[in-house]
Amino acid sequence: KAGVTQTPRYLIKTRGQQVTLSCSPISGHRSVSWYQQTPGQGLQFLFEYFSETQRNKGNFPGRFSGRQFSNSRSEMNVSTLELGDSALYLCASSLIGSPYEQYFGPGTRLTVT
Amino acid sequence: GQQLNQSPQSMFIQEGEDVSMNCTSSSIFNTWLWYKQDPGEGPVLLIALYKAGELTSNGRLTAQFGITRKDSFLNISASIPSDVGIYFCAGNLYNNNDMRFGAGTRLTVKP
């Protein structure tokens, strides 16, 4: 079974731009969560989607948004990028019956200059 | 911010030695999970714990869910070079569904 895939793997943007990251969960997984990982703050929860609905949200500004499609694929968008948004963005998927056993993708490394 | 205190921050050990790391919190958790992350990759789930007192093994790895539900530990026996990486604890609070992660323990194994 293929794992979680994320595209692109690397991205360089400038301040003020916006960016969209994509995540394809493991087949059969309907829950998708997004995390931001930085050296200073570690892994921080952004939001979780299930059946195309945002089920949970972390403590991030409204510039961070996401959505989930009917095939469970998910995208996250960051608008008006700031230097501090530079991070590894990780997507994780899980089964309905085991919501806390999350399987992570390789991440998208975003650099904002 | 993080609500999990993970220690130690880093460990340098000799191949063949046993390793122990732990996570503590002032809050009660419903689940505890342990992940390993290699450079340039996402975290990989090692062990999931769902009940206070639960002790679970995965090969040379053993983890326990603390009785108070506020802590967990991970042991690695007879370490090998491929154990190198960053180990994270994670859990979800009893009154919240989102996951919290520890800051990680960076393990270096010298052959």
PDB file of C-alpha atoms in Angstrom:
ATOM      1  CA  LYS A   1       0.000   0.000   0.000  1.00  0.00           C
ATOM      2  CA  ALA A   2       1.417   3.390  -0.964  1.00  0.00           C
ATOM      3  CA  GLY A   3       2.202   5.788   1.857  1.00  0.00           C
ATOM      4  CA  VAL A   4       1.173   9.401   2.297  1.00  0.00           C
ATOM      5  CA  THR A   5       2.464  11.544  -0.534  1.00  0.00           C
ATOM      6  CA  GLN A   6       3.044  15.271  -0.455  1.00  0.00           C
ATOM      7  CA  THR A   7       3.794  17.659  -3.270  1.00  0.00           C
ATOM      8  CA  PRO A   8       5.890  19.568  -3.852  1.00  0.00           C
ATOM      9  CA  ARG A   9       8.766  18.368  -1.669  1.00  0.00           C
ATOM     10  CA  TYR A  10      10.544  21.708  -1.755  1.00  0.00           C
ATOM     11  CA  LEU A  11       9.301  25.219  -2.364  1.00  0.00           C
ATOM     12  CA  ILE A  12      10.849  28.681  -2.263  1.00  0.00           C
ATOM     13  CA  LYS A  13       8.564  31.692  -2.076  1.00  0.00           C
ATOM     14  CA  THR A  14       8.959  35.360  -1.283  1.00  0.00           C
ATOM     15  CA  ARG A  15       7.227  37.330   1.435  1.00  0.00           C
ATOM     16  CA  GLY A  16       3.693  38.331   0.597  1.00  0.00           C
ATOM     17  CA  GLN A  17       3.090  35.484  -1.832  1.00  0.00           C
ATOM     18  CA  GLN A  18       0.691  32.663  -1.227  1.00  0.00           C
ATOM     19  CA  VAL A  19       1.324  28.929  -1.467  1.00  0.00           C
ATOM     20  CA  THR A  20      -0.715  25.739  -1.809  1.00  0.00           C
ATOM     21  CA  LEU A  21       0.569  22.385  -0.629  1.00  0.00           C
ATOM     22  CA  SER A  22      -0.979  19.057  -1.523  1.00  0.00           C
ATOM     23  CA  CYS A  23      -1.378  15.781   0.352  1.00  0.00           C
ATOM     24  CA  SER A  24      -2.662  12.393  -0.774  1.00  0.00           C
ATOM     25  CA  PRO A  25      -3.473  10.103   2.157  1.00  0.00           C
ATOM     26  CA  ILE A  26      -2.999   6.365   2.342  1.00  0.00           C
ATOM     27  CA  SER A  27      -5.772   4.602   0.453  1.00  0.00           C
ATOM     28  CA  GLY A  28      -8.742   4.099   2.777  1.00  0.00           C
ATOM     29  CA  HIS A  29      -7.680   6.789   5.225  1.00  0.00           C
ATOM     30  CA  ARG A  30     -10.269   9.516   5.446  1.00  0.00           C
ATOM     31  CA  SER A  31      -8.762  11.728   8.113  1.00  0.00           C
ATOM     32  CA  VAL A  32      -5.962  14.121   7.149  1.00  0.00           C
ATOM     33  CA  SER A  33      -4.075  16.346   9.558  1.00  0.00           C
ATOM     34  CA  TRP A  34      -1.514  19.046   8.856  1.00  0.00           C
ATOM     35  CA  TYR A  35       1.440  20.035  11.014  1.00  0.00           C
ATOM     36  CA  GLN A  36       4.121  22.683  10.917  1.00  0.00           C
ATOM     37  CA  GLN A  37       7.589  21.634  12.063  1.00  0.00           C
ATOM     38  CA  THR A  38      10.281  24.174  12.917  1.00  0.00           C
ATOM     39  CA  PRO A  39      13.488  23.845  14.957  1.00  0.00           C
ATOM     40  CA  GLY A  40      12.232  26.356  17.496  1.00  0.00           C
ATOM     41  CA  GLN A  41       8.616  25.280  17.979  1.00  0.00           C
ATOM     42  CA  GLY A  42       8.795  21.611  17.038  1.00  0.00           C
ATOM     43  CA  LEU A  43       5.718  19.916  15.615  1.00  0.00           C
ATOM     44  CA  GLN A  44       2.597  22.026  15.875  1.00  0.00           C
ATOM     45  CA  PHE A  45      -0.890  20.976  14.852  1.00  0.00           C
ATOM     46  CA  LEU A  46      -2.531  23.098  12.160  1.00  0.00           C
ATOM     47  CA  PHE A  47      -5.850  21.415  11.396  1.00  0.00           C
ATOM     48  CA  GLU A  48      -7.579  18.133  10.724  1.00  0.00           C
ATOM     49  CA  TYR A  49     -10.055  17.254   8.002  1.00  0.00           C
ATOM     50  CA  PHE A  50     -12.481  14.366   7.823  1.00  0.00           C
ATOM     51  CA  SER A  51     -15.094  13.809   5.127  1.00  0.00           C
ATOM     52  CA  GLU A  52     -14.332  17.209   3.591  1.00  0.00           C
ATOM     53  CA  THR A  53     -15.002  19.007   6.885  1.00  0.00           C
ATOM     54  CA  GLN A  54     -12.533  20.670   9.189  1.00  0.00           C
ATOM     55  CA  ARG A  55     -12.919  18.774  12.430  1.00  0.00           C
ATOM     56  CA  ASN A  56     -10.219  20.373  14.520  1.00  0.00           C
ATOM     57  CA  LYS A  57      -8.022  23.441  14.334  1.00  0.00           C
ATOM     58  CA  GLY A  58      -4.789  24.449  16.025  1.00  0.00           C
ATOM     59  CA  ASN A  59      -3.722  27.889  17.119  1.00  0.00           C
ATOM     60  CA  PHE A  60      -2.600  29.405  13.827  1.00  0.00           C
ATOM     61  CA  PRO A  61      -3.679  32.676  12.169  1.00  0.00           C
ATOM     62  CA  GLY A  62      -6.367  32.748   9.507  1.00  0.00           C
ATOM     63  CA  ARG A  63      -3.689  32.989   6.799  1.00  0.00           C
ATOM     64  CA  PHE A  64      -3.431  29.230   7.157  1.00  0.00           C
ATOM     65  CA  SER A  65      -6.343  27.366   5.634  1.00  0.00           C
ATOM     66  CA  GLY A  66      -7.072  23.988   4.197  1.00  0.00           C
ATOM     67  CA  ARG A  67      -9.612  21.841   2.494  1.00  0.00           C
ATOM     68  CA  GLN A  68     -10.308  18.228   1.748  1.00  0.00           C
ATOM     69  CA  PHE A  69     -11.772  16.751  -1.393  1.00  0.00           C
ATOM     70  CA  SER A  70     -14.211  13.890  -1.800  1.00  0.00           C
ATOM     71  CA  ASN A  71     -11.341  11.483  -2.554  1.00  0.00           C
ATOM     72  CA  SER A  72      -9.775  12.464   0.829  1.00  0.00           C
ATOM     73  CA  ARG A  73      -6.916  14.340  -0.798  1.00  0.00           C
ATOM     74  CA  SER A  74      -6.180  17.561   1.028  1.00  0.00           C
ATOM     75  CA  GLU A  75      -4.598  20.893   0.345  1.00  0.00           C
ATOM     76  CA  MET A  76      -3.386  23.594   2.653  1.00  0.00           C
ATOM     77  CA  ASN A  77      -2.940  27.202   1.697  1.00  0.00           C
ATOM     78  CA  VAL A  78      -0.886  29.926   3.305  1.00  0.00           C
ATOM     79  CA  SER A  79      -1.580  33.463   2.171  1.00  0.00           C
ATOM     80  CA  THR A  80       0.566  36.566   2.598  1.00  0.00           C
ATOM     81  CA  LEU A  81       3.651  34.556   3.468  1.00  0.00           C
ATOM     82  CA  GLU A  82       5.952  35.739   6.235  1.00  0.00           C
ATOM     83  CA  LEU A  83       9.576  34.815   6.872  1.00  0.00           C
ATOM     84  CA  GLY A  84       8.465  32.887   9.968  1.00  0.00           C
ATOM     85  CA  ASP A  85       6.359  30.565   7.832  1.00  0.00           C
ATOM     86  CA  SER A  86       9.532  28.842   6.662  1.00  0.00           C
ATOM     87  CA  ALA A  87       9.123  25.292   7.932  1.00  0.00           C
ATOM     88  CA  LEU A  88       8.583  21.662   7.082  1.00  0.00           C
ATOM     89  CA  TYR A  89       4.859  21.124   6.545  1.00  0.00           C
ATOM     90  CA  LEU A  90       3.778  17.595   7.289  1.00  0.00           C
ATOM     91  CA  CYS A  91       0.575  15.863   6.381  1.00  0.00           C
ATOM     92  CA  ALA A  92      -0.631  12.776   8.235  1.00  0.00           C
ATOM     93  CA  SER A  93      -3.520  10.427   7.546  1.00  0.00           C
ATOM     94  CA  SER A  94      -5.352   7.975   9.752  1.00  0.00           C
ATOM     95  CA  LEU A  95      -8.148   5.427   9.698  1.00  0.00           C
ATOM     96  CA  ILE A  96     -11.546   6.186  11.199  1.00  0.00           C
ATOM     97  CA  GLY A  97     -11.123   3.486  13.813  1.00  0.00           C
ATOM     98  CA  SER A  98      -7.616   4.573  14.848  1.00  0.00           C
ATOM     99  CA  PRO A  99      -7.675   8.359  14.659  1.00  0.00           C
ATOM    100  CA  TYR A 100      -4.568   8.845  16.752  1.00  0.00           C
ATOM    101  CA  GLU A 101      -2.350   6.446  14.810  1.00  0.00           C
ATOM    102  CA  GLN A 102      -1.238   8.942  12.249  1.00  0.00           C
ATOM    103  CA  TYR A 103       0.958   8.103   9.274  1.00  0.00           C
ATOM    104  CA  PHE A 104       3.061  10.965   8.028  1.00  0.00           C
ATOM    105  CA  GLY A 105       4.170  11.956   4.582  1.00  0.00           C
ATOM    106  CA  PRO A 106       7.726  13.137   3.839  1.00  0.00           C
ATOM    107  CA  GLY A 107       6.712  16.777   4.129  1.00  0.00           C
ATOM    108  CA  THR A 108       7.048  19.904   2.036  1.00  0.00           C
ATOM    109  CA  ARG A 109      10.016  22.091   2.917  1.00  0.00           C
ATOM    110  CA  LEU A 110       8.877  25.710   2.462  1.00  0.00           C
ATOM    111  CA  THR A 111      11.429  28.492   2.464  1.00  0.00           C
ATOM    112  CA  VAL A 112      10.194  32.081   2.503  1.00  0.00           C
ATOM    113  CA  THR A 113      12.743  34.731   1.472  1.00  0.00           C
TER     114      THR A 113
ATOM    115  CA  GLY B   1       2.907  25.592  22.330  1.00  0.00           C
ATOM    116  CA  GLN B   2       3.957  22.142  23.431  1.00  0.00           C
ATOM    117  CA  GLN B   3       2.530  20.665  26.611  1.00  0.00           C
ATOM    118  CA  LEU B   4       4.824  17.669  26.646  1.00  0.00           C
ATOM    119  CA  ASN B   5       8.241  17.703  28.287  1.00  0.00           C
ATOM    120  CA  GLN B   6      10.481  15.193  26.584  1.00  0.00           C
ATOM    121  CA  SER B   7      13.887  14.213  27.915  1.00  0.00           C
ATOM    122  CA  PRO B   8      16.680  13.915  27.344  1.00  0.00           C
ATOM    123  CA  GLN B   9      17.101  16.357  24.460  1.00  0.00           C
ATOM    124  CA  SER B  10      19.935  14.295  23.034  1.00  0.00           C
ATOM    125  CA  MET B  11      21.806  11.093  23.734  1.00  0.00           C
ATOM    126  CA  PHE B  12      25.145   9.768  22.549  1.00  0.00           C
ATOM    127  CA  ILE B  13      25.500   6.054  23.139  1.00  0.00           C
ATOM    128  CA  GLN B  14      27.637   3.120  22.081  1.00  0.00           C
ATOM    129  CA  GLU B  15      26.207   0.439  19.811  1.00  0.00           C
ATOM    130  CA  GLY B  16      24.728  -2.349  21.907  1.00  0.00           C
ATOM    131  CA  GLU B  17      23.699  -0.119  24.802  1.00  0.00           C
ATOM    132  CA  ASP B  18      20.129   0.266  25.986  1.00  0.00           C
ATOM    133  CA  VAL B  19      18.362   3.624  25.721  1.00  0.00           C
ATOM    134  CA  SER B  20      15.570   5.171  27.729  1.00  0.00           C
ATOM    135  CA  MET B  21      13.660   8.386  27.087  1.00  0.00           C
ATOM    136  CA  ASN B  22      10.471   9.783  28.533  1.00  0.00           C
ATOM    137  CA  CYS B  23       7.733  12.339  28.235  1.00  0.00           C
ATOM    138  CA  THR B  24       5.871  14.017  31.036  1.00  0.00           C
ATOM    139  CA  SER B  25       3.036  16.486  31.250  1.00  0.00           C
ATOM    140  CA  SER B  26       0.976  18.295  33.838  1.00  0.00           C
ATOM    141  CA  SER B  27      -2.110  17.319  31.814  1.00  0.00           C
ATOM    142  CA  ILE B  28      -3.835  13.989  31.399  1.00  0.00           C
ATOM    143  CA  PHE B  29      -3.551  12.274  28.028  1.00  0.00           C
ATOM    144  CA  ASN B  30      -5.879   9.735  26.424  1.00  0.00           C
ATOM    145  CA  THR B  31      -3.242   8.267  24.140  1.00  0.00           C
ATOM    146  CA  TRP B  32       0.520   8.200  23.938  1.00  0.00           C
ATOM    147  CA  LEU B  33       2.431   7.531  20.757  1.00  0.00           C
ATOM    148  CA  TRP B  34       6.084   7.304  19.887  1.00  0.00           C
ATOM    149  CA  TYR B  35       7.510   8.304  16.524  1.00  0.00           C
ATOM    150  CA  LYS B  36      10.950   8.264  14.913  1.00  0.00           C
ATOM    151  CA  GLN B  37      12.009  10.821  12.338  1.00  0.00           C
ATOM    152  CA  ASP B  38      14.966  10.468  10.001  1.00  0.00           C
ATOM    153  CA  PRO B  39      16.498  13.515   8.273  1.00  0.00           C
ATOM    154  CA  GLY B  40      14.392  14.746   5.370  1.00  0.00           C
ATOM    155  CA  GLU B  41      11.516  12.422   6.183  1.00  0.00           C
ATOM    156  CA  GLY B  42       8.270  12.556   8.100  1.00  0.00           C
ATOM    157  CA  PRO B  43       7.876  10.854  11.498  1.00  0.00           C
ATOM    158  CA  VAL B  44       7.218   7.119  11.445  1.00  0.00           C
ATOM    159  CA  LEU B  45       4.875   5.622  14.027  1.00  0.00           C
ATOM    160  CA  LEU B  46       6.661   3.147  16.313  1.00  0.00           C
ATOM    161  CA  ILE B  47       4.221   2.359  19.113  1.00  0.00           C
ATOM    162  CA  ALA B  48       0.722   3.492  20.120  1.00  0.00           C
ATOM    163  CA  LEU B  49      -0.584   3.208  23.697  1.00  0.00           C
ATOM    164  CA  TYR B  50      -4.223   3.569  24.689  1.00  0.00           C
ATOM    165  CA  LYS B  51      -4.582   2.486  28.306  1.00  0.00           C
ATOM    166  CA  ALA B  52      -2.983   3.619  31.547  1.00  0.00           C
ATOM    167  CA  GLY B  53      -0.360   1.089  32.578  1.00  0.00           C
ATOM    168  CA  GLU B  54      -0.195  -0.459  29.109  1.00  0.00           C
ATOM    169  CA  LEU B  55       3.209  -1.863  28.174  1.00  0.00           C
ATOM    170  CA  THR B  56       3.755  -2.544  24.472  1.00  0.00           C
ATOM    171  CA  SER B  57       6.746  -3.840  22.528  1.00  0.00           C
ATOM    172  CA  ASN B  58       7.742  -3.531  18.904  1.00  0.00           C
ATOM    173  CA  GLY B  59      10.904  -5.545  18.359  1.00  0.00           C
ATOM    174  CA  ARG B  60      13.653  -4.004  20.466  1.00  0.00           C
ATOM    175  CA  LEU B  61      11.386  -1.090  21.406  1.00  0.00           C
ATOM    176  CA  THR B  62       9.195  -1.065  24.507  1.00  0.00           C
ATOM    177  CA  ALA B  63       6.909   1.759  25.580  1.00  0.00           C
ATOM    178  CA  GLN B  64       4.628   2.265  28.564  1.00  0.00           C
ATOM    179  CA  PHE B  65       1.631   4.464  29.244  1.00  0.00           C
ATOM    180  CA  GLY B  66       2.068   5.855  32.740  1.00  0.00           C
ATOM    181  CA  ILE B  67      -0.462   4.998  35.439  1.00  0.00           C
ATOM    182  CA  THR B  68      -1.212   8.665  36.088  1.00  0.00           C
ATOM    183  CA  ARG B  69      -1.805   9.168  32.336  1.00  0.00           C
ATOM    184  CA  LYS B  70       0.615  12.079  32.491  1.00  0.00           C
ATOM    185  CA  ASP B  71       3.736  10.327  31.281  1.00  0.00           C
ATOM    186  CA  SER B  72       5.192   7.690  29.000  1.00  0.00           C
ATOM    187  CA  PHE B  73       8.588   6.182  28.375  1.00  0.00           C
ATOM    188  CA  LEU B  74      10.306   4.477  25.473  1.00  0.00           C
ATOM    189  CA  ASN B  75      13.132   1.976  25.835  1.00  0.00           C
ATOM    190  CA  ILE B  76      15.356   0.728  23.060  1.00  0.00           C
ATOM    191  CA  SER B  77      17.405  -2.358  23.825  1.00  0.00           C
ATOM    192  CA  ALA B  78      20.715  -3.337  22.231  1.00  0.00           C
ATOM    193  CA  SER B  79      20.923  -0.224  20.050  1.00  0.00           C
ATOM    194  CA  ILE B  80      22.229  -0.441  16.497  1.00  0.00           C
ATOM    195  CA  PRO B  81      23.465   2.306  14.142  1.00  0.00           C
ATOM    196  CA  SER B  82      20.139   2.535  12.268  1.00  0.00           C
ATOM    197  CA  ASP B  83      18.437   3.587  15.524  1.00  0.00           C
ATOM    198  CA  VAL B  84      19.953   7.029  14.913  1.00  0.00           C
ATOM    199  CA  GLY B  85      17.307   9.694  14.511  1.00  0.00           C
ATOM    200  CA  ILE B  86      14.939  11.910  16.450  1.00  0.00           C
ATOM    201  CA  TYR B  87      12.332  10.244  18.628  1.00  0.00           C
ATOM    202  CA  PHE B  88       9.120  12.088  19.419  1.00  0.00           C
ATOM    203  CA  CYS B  89       6.441  11.362  21.936  1.00  0.00           C
ATOM    204  CA  ALA B  90       2.923  12.493  21.125  1.00  0.00           C
ATOM    205  CA  GLY B  91      -0.477  12.295  22.649  1.00  0.00           C
ATOM    206  CA  ASN B  92      -3.953  13.720  22.666  1.00  0.00           C
ATOM    207  CA  LEU B  93      -5.291  15.474  25.712  1.00  0.00           C
ATOM    208  CA  TYR B  94      -8.300  13.925  27.463  1.00  0.00           C
ATOM    209  CA  ASN B  95     -10.469  16.949  26.654  1.00  0.00           C
ATOM    210  CA  ASN B  96      -9.113  17.739  23.204  1.00  0.00           C
ATOM    211  CA  ASN B  97      -8.665  15.791  20.010  1.00  0.00           C
ATOM    212  CA  ASP B  98      -5.633  17.501  18.552  1.00  0.00           C
ATOM    213  CA  MET B  99      -2.247  15.902  18.949  1.00  0.00           C
ATOM    214  CA  ARG B 100       0.600  17.396  20.975  1.00  0.00           C
ATOM    215  CA  PHE B 101       4.225  16.511  20.355  1.00  0.00           C
ATOM    216  CA  GLY B 102       7.310  16.538  22.529  1.00  0.00           C
ATOM    217  CA  ALA B 103      10.373  18.448  21.365  1.00  0.00           C
ATOM    218  CA  GLY B 104      12.158  15.220  20.478  1.00  0.00           C
ATOM    219  CA  THR B 105      15.167  13.226  21.647  1.00  0.00           C
ATOM    220  CA  ARG B 106      18.062  13.151  19.194  1.00  0.00           C
ATOM    221  CA  LEU B 107      19.780   9.778  19.392  1.00  0.00           C
ATOM    222  CA  THR B 108      23.308   9.175  18.130  1.00  0.00           C
ATOM    223  CA  VAL B 109      24.698   5.646  18.153  1.00  0.00           C
ATOM    224  CA  LYS B 110      28.436   5.187  17.830  1.00  0.00           C
ATOM    225  CA  PRO B 111      29.499   1.934  16.185  1.00  0.00           C
TER     226      PRO B 111
END
